Coordinates of C-alpha atoms and ligand atoms in Angstrom, one line a residue:
X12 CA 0.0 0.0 0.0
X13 CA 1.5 2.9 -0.7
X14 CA -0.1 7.0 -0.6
X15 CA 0.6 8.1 -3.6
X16 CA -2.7 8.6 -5.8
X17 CA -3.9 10.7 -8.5
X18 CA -7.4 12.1 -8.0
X19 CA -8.7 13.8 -11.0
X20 CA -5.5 14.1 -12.7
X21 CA -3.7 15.3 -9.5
X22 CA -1.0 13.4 -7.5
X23 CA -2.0 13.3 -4.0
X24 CA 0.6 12.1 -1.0
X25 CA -2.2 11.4 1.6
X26 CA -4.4 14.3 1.4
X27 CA -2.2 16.5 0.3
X28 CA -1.9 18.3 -3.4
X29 CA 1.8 17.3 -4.4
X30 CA 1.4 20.2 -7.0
X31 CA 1.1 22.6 -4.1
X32 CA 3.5 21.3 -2.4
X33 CA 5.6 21.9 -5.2
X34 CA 4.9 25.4 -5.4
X35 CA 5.2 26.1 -1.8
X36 CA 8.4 24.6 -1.4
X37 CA 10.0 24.7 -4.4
X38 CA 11.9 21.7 -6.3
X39 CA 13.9 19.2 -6.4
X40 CA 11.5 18.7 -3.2
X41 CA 11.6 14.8 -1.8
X42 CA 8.3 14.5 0.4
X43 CA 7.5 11.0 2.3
X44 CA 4.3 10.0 3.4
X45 CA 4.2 8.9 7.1
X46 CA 1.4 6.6 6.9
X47 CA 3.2 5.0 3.8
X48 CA 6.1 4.2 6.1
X49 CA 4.5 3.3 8.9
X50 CA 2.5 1.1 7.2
X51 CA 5.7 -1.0 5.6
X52 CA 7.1 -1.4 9.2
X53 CA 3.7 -2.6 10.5
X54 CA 3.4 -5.4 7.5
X55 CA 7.2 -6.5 8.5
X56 CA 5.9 -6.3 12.1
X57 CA 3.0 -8.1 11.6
X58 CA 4.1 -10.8 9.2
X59 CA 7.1 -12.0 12.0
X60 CA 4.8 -11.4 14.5
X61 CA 4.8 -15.1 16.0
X62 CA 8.1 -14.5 16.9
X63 CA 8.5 -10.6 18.1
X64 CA 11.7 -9.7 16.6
X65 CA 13.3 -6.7 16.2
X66 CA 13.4 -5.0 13.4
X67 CA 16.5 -1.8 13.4
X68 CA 15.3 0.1 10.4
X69 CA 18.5 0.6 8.3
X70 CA 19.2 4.3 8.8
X71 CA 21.4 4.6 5.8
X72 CA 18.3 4.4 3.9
X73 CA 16.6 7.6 4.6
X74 CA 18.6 9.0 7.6
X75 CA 16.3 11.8 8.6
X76 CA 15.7 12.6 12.5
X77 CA 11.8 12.9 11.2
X78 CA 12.1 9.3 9.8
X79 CA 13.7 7.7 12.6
X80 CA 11.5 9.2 15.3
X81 CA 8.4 8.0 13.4
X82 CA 9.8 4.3 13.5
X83 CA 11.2 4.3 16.8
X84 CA 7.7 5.6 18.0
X85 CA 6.2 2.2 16.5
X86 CA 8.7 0.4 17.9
X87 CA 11.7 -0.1 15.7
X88 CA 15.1 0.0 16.4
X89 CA 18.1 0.7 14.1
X90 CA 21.2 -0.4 12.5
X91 CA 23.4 2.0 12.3
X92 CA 26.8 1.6 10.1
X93 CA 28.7 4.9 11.2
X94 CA 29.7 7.6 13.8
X95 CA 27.0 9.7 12.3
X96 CA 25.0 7.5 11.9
X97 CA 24.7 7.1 15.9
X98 CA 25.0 11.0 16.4
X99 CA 21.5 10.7 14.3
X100 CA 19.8 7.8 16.5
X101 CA 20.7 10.1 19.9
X102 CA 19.4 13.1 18.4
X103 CA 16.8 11.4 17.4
X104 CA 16.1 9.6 21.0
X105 CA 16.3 6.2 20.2
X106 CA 17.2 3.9 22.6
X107 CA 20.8 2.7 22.9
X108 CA 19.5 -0.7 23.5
X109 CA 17.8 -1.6 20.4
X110 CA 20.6 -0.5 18.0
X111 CA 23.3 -2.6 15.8
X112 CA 26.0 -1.6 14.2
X113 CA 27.5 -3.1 11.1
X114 CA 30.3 -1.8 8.8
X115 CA 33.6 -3.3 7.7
X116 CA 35.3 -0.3 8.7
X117 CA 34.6 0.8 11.9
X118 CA 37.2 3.7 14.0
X119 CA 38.6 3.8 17.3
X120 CA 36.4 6.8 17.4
X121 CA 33.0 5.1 16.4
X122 CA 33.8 1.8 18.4
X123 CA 34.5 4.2 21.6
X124 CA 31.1 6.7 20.9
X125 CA 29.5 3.4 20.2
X126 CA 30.7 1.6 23.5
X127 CA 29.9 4.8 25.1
X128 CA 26.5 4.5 24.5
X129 CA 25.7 1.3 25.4
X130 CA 24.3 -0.2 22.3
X131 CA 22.6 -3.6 21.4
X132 CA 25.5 -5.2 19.7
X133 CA 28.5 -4.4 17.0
X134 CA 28.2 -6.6 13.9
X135 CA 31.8 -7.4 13.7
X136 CA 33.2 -8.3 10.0
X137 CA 37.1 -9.5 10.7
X138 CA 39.3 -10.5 13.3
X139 CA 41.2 -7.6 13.6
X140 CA 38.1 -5.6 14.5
X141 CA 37.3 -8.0 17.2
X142 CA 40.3 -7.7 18.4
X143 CA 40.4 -3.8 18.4
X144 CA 36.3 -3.6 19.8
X145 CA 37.9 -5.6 22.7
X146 CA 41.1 -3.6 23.8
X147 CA 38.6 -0.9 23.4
X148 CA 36.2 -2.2 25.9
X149 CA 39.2 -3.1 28.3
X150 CA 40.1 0.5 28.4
X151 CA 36.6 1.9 29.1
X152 CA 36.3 -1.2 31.5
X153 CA 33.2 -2.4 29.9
X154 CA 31.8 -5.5 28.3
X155 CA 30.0 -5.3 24.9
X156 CA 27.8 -8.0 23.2
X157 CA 29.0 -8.8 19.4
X158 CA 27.7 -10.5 16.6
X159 CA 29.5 -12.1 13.8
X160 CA 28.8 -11.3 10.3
X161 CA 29.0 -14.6 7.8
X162 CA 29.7 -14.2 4.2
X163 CA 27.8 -17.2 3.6
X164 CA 28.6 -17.4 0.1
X165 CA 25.1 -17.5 -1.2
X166 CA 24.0 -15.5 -4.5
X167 CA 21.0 -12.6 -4.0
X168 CA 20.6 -12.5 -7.4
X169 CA 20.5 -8.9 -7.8
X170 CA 23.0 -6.2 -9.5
X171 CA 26.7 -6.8 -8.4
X172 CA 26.9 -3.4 -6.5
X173 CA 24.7 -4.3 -3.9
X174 CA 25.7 -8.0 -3.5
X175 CA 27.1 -8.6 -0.1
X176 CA 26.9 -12.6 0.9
X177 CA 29.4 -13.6 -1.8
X178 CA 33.1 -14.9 -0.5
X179 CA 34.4 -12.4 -3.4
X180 CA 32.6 -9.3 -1.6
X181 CA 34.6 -7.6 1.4
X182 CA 31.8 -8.4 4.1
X183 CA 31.5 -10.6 6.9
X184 CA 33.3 -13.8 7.7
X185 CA 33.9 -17.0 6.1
X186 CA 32.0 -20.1 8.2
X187 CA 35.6 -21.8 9.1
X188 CA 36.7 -18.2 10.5
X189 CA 33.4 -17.8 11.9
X190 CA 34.4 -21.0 13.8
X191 CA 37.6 -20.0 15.1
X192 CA 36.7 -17.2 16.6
X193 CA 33.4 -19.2 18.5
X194 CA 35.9 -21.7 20.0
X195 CA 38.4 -19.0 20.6
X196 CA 35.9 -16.5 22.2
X197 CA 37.5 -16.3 25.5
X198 CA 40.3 -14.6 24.4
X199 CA 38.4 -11.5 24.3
X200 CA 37.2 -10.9 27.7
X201 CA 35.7 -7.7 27.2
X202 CA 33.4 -9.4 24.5
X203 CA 30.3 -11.5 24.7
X204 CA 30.2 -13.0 21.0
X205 CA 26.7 -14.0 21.2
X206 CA 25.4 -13.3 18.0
X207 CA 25.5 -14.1 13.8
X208 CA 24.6 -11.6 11.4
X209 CA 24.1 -12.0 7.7
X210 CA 23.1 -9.2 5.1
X211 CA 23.2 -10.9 1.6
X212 CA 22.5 -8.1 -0.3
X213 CA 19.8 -5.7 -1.2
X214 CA 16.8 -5.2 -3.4
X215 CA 16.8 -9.2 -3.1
X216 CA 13.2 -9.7 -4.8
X217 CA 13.0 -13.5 -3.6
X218 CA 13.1 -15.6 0.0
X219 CA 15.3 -18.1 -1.5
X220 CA 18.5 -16.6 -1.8
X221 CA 17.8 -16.0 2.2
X222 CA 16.5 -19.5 3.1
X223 CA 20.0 -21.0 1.7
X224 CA 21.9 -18.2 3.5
X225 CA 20.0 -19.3 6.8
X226 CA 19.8 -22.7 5.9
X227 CA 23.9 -22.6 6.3
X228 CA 23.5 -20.5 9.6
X229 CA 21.1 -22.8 11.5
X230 CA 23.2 -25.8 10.5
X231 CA 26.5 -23.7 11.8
X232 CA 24.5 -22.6 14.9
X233 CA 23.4 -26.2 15.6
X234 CA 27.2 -27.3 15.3
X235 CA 28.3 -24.8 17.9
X236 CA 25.6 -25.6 19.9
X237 CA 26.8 -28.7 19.9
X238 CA 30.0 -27.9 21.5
X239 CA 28.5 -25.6 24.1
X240 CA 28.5 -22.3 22.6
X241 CA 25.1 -20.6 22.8
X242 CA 24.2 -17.8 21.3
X243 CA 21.2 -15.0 21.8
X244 CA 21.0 -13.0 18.5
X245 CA 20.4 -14.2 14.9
X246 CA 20.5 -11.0 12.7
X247 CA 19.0 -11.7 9.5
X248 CA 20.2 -8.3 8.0
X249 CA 18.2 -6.5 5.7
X250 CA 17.6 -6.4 1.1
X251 CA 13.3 -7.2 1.2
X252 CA 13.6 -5.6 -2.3
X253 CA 10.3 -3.1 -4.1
X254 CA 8.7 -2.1 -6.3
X255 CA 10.1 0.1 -9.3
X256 CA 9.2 -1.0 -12.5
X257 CA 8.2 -4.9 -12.7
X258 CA 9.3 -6.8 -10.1
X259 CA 7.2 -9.3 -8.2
X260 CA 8.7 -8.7 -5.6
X261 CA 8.3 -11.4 -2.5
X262 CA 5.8 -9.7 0.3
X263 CA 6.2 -9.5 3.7
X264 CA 3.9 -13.0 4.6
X265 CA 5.1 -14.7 1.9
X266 CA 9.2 -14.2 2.9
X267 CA 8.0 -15.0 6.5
X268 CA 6.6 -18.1 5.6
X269 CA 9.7 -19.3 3.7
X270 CA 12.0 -17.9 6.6
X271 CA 9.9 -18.5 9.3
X272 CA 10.7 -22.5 10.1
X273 CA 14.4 -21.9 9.9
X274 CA 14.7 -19.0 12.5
X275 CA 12.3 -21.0 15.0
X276 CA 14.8 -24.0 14.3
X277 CA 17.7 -21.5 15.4
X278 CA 15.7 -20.8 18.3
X279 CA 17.4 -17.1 19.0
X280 CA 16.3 -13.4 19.3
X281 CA 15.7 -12.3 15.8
X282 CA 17.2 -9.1 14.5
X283 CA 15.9 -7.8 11.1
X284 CA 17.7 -4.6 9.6
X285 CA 15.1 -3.8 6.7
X286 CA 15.6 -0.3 4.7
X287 CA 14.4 0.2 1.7
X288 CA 11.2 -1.8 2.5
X289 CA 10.1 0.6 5.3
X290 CA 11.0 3.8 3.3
X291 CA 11.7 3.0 -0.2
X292 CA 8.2 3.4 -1.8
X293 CA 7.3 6.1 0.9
X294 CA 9.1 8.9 -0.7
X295 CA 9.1 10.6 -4.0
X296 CA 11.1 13.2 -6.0
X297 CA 9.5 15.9 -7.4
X298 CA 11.3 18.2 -10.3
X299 CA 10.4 20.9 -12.8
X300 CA 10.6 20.4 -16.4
X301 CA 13.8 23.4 -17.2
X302 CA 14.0 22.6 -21.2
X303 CA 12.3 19.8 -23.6
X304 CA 15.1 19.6 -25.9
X305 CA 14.9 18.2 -29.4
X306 CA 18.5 16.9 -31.2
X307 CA 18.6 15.6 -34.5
X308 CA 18.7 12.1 -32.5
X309 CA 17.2 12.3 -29.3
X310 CA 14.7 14.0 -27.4
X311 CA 15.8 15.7 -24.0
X312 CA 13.7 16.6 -20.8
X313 CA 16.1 18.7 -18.9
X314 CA 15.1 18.6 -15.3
X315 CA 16.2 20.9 -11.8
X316 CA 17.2 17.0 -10.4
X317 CA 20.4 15.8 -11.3
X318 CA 22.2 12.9 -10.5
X319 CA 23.3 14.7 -7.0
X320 CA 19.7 14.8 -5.9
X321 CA 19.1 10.8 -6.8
X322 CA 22.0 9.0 -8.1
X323 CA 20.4 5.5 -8.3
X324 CA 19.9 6.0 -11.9
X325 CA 23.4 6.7 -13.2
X326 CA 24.7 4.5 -10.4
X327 CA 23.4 1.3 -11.0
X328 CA 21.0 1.9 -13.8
X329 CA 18.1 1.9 -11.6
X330 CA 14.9 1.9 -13.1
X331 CA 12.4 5.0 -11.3
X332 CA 8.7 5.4 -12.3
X333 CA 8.5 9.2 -13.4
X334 CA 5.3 11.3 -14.4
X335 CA 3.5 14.5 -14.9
X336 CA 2.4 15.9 -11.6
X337 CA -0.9 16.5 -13.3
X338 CA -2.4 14.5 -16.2
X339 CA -4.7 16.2 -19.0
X340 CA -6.2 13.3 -20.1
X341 CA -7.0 11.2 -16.9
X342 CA -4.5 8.8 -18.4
X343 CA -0.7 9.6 -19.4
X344 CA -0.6 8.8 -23.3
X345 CA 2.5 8.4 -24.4
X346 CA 4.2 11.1 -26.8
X347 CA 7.4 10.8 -27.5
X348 CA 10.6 8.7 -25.9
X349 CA 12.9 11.1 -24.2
X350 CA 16.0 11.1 -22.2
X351 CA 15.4 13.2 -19.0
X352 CA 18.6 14.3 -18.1
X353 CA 19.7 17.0 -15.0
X354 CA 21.7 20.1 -15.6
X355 CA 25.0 18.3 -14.0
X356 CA 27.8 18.1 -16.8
X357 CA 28.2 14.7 -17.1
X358 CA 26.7 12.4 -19.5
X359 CA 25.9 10.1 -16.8
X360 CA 23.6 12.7 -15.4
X361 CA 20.4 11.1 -16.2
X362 CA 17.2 10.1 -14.0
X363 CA 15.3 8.0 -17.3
X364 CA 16.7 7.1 -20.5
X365 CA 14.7 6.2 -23.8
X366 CA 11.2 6.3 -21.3
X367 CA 8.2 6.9 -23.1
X368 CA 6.4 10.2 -21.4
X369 CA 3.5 12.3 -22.4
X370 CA 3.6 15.7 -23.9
X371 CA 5.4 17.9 -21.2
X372 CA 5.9 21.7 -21.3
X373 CA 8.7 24.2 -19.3
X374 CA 7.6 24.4 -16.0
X375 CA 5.8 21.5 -15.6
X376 CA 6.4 19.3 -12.8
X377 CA 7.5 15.5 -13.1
X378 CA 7.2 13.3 -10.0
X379 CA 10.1 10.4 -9.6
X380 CA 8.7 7.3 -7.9
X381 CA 10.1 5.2 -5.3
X382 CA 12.6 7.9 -3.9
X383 CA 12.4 7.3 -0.3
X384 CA 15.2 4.8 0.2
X385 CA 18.7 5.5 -1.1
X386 CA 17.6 8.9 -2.3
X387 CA 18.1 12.5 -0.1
X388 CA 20.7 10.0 1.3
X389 CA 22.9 9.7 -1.2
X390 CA 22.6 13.0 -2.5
X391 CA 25.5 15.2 -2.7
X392 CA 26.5 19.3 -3.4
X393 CA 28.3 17.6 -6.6
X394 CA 28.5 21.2 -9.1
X395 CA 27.7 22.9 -5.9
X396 CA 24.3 22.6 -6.2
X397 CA 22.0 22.5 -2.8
X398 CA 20.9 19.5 -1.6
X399 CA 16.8 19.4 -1.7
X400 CA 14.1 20.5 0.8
X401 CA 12.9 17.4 2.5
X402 CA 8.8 17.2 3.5
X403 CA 6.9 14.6 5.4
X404 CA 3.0 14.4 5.1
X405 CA 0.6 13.3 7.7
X406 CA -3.1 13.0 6.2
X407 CA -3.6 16.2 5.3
X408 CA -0.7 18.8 6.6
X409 CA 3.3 19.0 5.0
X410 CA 6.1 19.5 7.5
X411 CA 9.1 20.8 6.4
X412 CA 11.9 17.9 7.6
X413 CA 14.7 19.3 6.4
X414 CA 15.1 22.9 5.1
X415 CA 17.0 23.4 1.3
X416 CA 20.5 24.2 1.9
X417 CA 21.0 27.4 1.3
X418 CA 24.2 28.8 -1.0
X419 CA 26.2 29.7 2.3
X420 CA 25.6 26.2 3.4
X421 CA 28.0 25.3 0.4
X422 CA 31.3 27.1 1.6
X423 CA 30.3 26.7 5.6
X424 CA 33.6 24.7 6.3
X425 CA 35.7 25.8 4.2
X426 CA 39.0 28.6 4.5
X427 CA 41.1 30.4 2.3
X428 CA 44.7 29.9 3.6
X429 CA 46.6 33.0 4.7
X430 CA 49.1 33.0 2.6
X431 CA 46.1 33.3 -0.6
X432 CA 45.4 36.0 0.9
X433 CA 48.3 37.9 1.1
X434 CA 49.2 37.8 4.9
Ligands
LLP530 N1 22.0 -4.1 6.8 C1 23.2 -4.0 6.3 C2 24.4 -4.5 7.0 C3 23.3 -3.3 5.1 O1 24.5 -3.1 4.5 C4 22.2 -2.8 4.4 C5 22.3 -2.0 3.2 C6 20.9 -3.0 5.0 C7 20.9 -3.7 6.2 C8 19.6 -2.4 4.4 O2 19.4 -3.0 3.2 P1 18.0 -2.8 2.5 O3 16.9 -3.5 3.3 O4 17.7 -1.3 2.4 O5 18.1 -3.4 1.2 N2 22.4 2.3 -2.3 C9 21.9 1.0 -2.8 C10 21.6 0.1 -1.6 C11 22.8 -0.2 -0.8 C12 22.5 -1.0 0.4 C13 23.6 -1.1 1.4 N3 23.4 -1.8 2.5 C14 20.6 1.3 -3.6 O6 20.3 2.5 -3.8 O7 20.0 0.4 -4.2

């Protein structure tokens, strides 16, 4: 379910007119729906429900206070995968307790901020960041719960820059590491190593690239079991992939029914790090129409987006639904296929290429579909151009989540050396 309807040829987020939106705010505008997002987390919620886990929204997906206060207020926790990352969940007021933190490159800095704060557990990817978490812990005197994340060699079957669970990929552990390290564990007396973690991958539109992942972790988690190691946390990571184009994707019941028996076989707390499920269809980008440019080959619609405000599209070649903010004809008939392309100067800059779009004008508005994950998150000030106004709806009102950046906000940190100056 998402909120995004058009009602006699307008788009509506919840009750609201996107097209005044648009005007009030200005564009490139992102605005999220709050009852679309909510909603995602409650089907997760609901389909698991048999077995409470917890699910840590994956911040890095749409990182704003706004966002995570809305999920933490239903319930969620996060996973977190930086410094920042943590600054964001106590600013937001999340509970210490019900956040995990993954990343293969962790600092002294963010290990000690992290330990500081008393969180759920670090999802630890080698040996030497064990062994770093835990002379950290000795100094502060404290004791921290860790999970270990397995590359369990499986393949998600989705594009190779979001593929994580294969041996080739820098994540997690091997199983024979994995092993060492659970028969080893007292060597690191600051650490309880009572978890496993997996994240295969994202925008993973099936359960069965999971179920052999987990199939391999419950028959590991058996075999230590055997030899007395118990554990308390199974962290199934995160990748439930959407809807953009055509993909069926898997829905939350139907991935629990095909995950389900495993985790009750492992018998553990579960930990689910979902991202782009909860926000990814909640959010969309909306742009004005600059030029419609006509080459001897190609049509152009040159838009105020570029690929700083959504770089999916030149990144991986995503695929992102995008129409007219109003429609003339109840319908959108097709006119011509153009390339609509930002005002960066690169030739990757481009947010559809070759998609069939109806007659649009200078001025006109385009909505981009399936913006809330991955999106304002990945944006950059690339050709020094400020990053978007960000909006949340709630049935009928728009609140301003995150203001435009303004031109100053582009030079804030930055100092002309003395000696430029003449001193
Ligand atoms: N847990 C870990 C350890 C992760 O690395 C990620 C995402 C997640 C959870 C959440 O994954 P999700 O449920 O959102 O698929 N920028 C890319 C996606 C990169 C995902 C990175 N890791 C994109 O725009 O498609």
């Amino acid at each position: 379910m998402h909120k995004f309807n058009y009602k006699s040829n307008n788009l509506y987020c919840e009750d609201v007119k996107v097209q005044e939106l648009a005007e009030r705010f200005g564009t490139p505008l992102y605005i999220y729906s709050y009852h679309t997002l909510i909603d995602h987390f409650l089907k997760l919620k609901n389909a698991f429900k048999s077995i409470d886990p917890l699910i840590c929204y994956s911040v890095k997906a749409n990182s704003n206070l706004a966002i995570l206060k809305a999920l933490a207020d239903k319930g969620a926790g996060l996973d977190i995968v930086s410094g920042g990352e943590l600054y964001r969940a106590k600013k937001a007021g999340i509970d210490p307790k019900k956040i995990v933190y993954a990343s293969v490159g962790k600092t002294e800095e963010e290990i000690t901020q992290a330990l500081k704060a008393g969180i759920l557990f670090f999802n630890v990817e080698s040996i030497p960041e064990l062994e770093l978490i835990n002379k950290i812990a000795c100094r502060l005197a404290v004791k921290t719960n860790v999970a270990i994340r397995i590359n369990p060699d499986v393949e998600p079957k989705t594009h190779h820059y979001i593929t994580t669970g294969k041996l080739t990929n820098k994540f997690g552990i091997d199983f024979e590491t994995a092993r060492i390290i659970f028969l080893t564990r007292n060597d690191f007396p600051h650490l309880d190593i009572c978890g496993i973690h997996i994240h295969i991958g994202s925008q993973i539109t099936q359960s069965s690239p999971y179920v052999a992942a987990l199939e391999k972790v419950v028959r590991f988690i058996g075999q230590l079991a055997r030899k007395g190691i118990d554990l308390k946390y199974l962290n199934i990571g995160g990748g439930l992939g959407i809807i953009y184009d055509k993909e069926t994707p898997q829905t939350a019941r139907e991935f629990s029914k095909k995950v389900l028996p495993l985790l009750r076989q492992a018998n553990l707390k579960i930990i689910m790090e979902p991202g782009r499920f909860i926000a990814g269809n909640s959010g969309i980008l909306v742009t004005k129409v600059l030029f419609v440019k006509k080459t001897p080959l190609k049509n152009f619609i040159i838009v105020d987006s570029g690929m700083n405000d959504l770089i999916r599209p030149s990144l991986y070649g995503a695929y992102h639904d995008i129409s007219p903010l109003t429609r003339t004809d109840g319908k959108n008939h097709i006119h011509l296929k153009y390339d609509i392309v930002g005002p960066i100067c690169e030739s990757g800059d481009f947010l559809a290429k070759g998609r069939g779009m109806p007659k649009v004008a200078e001025g006109d508005y385009l909505v981009v579909f399936s913006c809330g994950a991955y999106g304002f998150t990945m944006s950059s000030n690339y050709n020094s151009r400020t990053r978007a106004e960000e909006v949340l709806v709630f049935k009928d009102e728009a609140f301003v989540i995150r203001k435009r950046e303004r031109q100053k906000d582009l030079i804030r940190n930055e100092i002309i050396p003395s000696f430029l100056l003449g001193f």
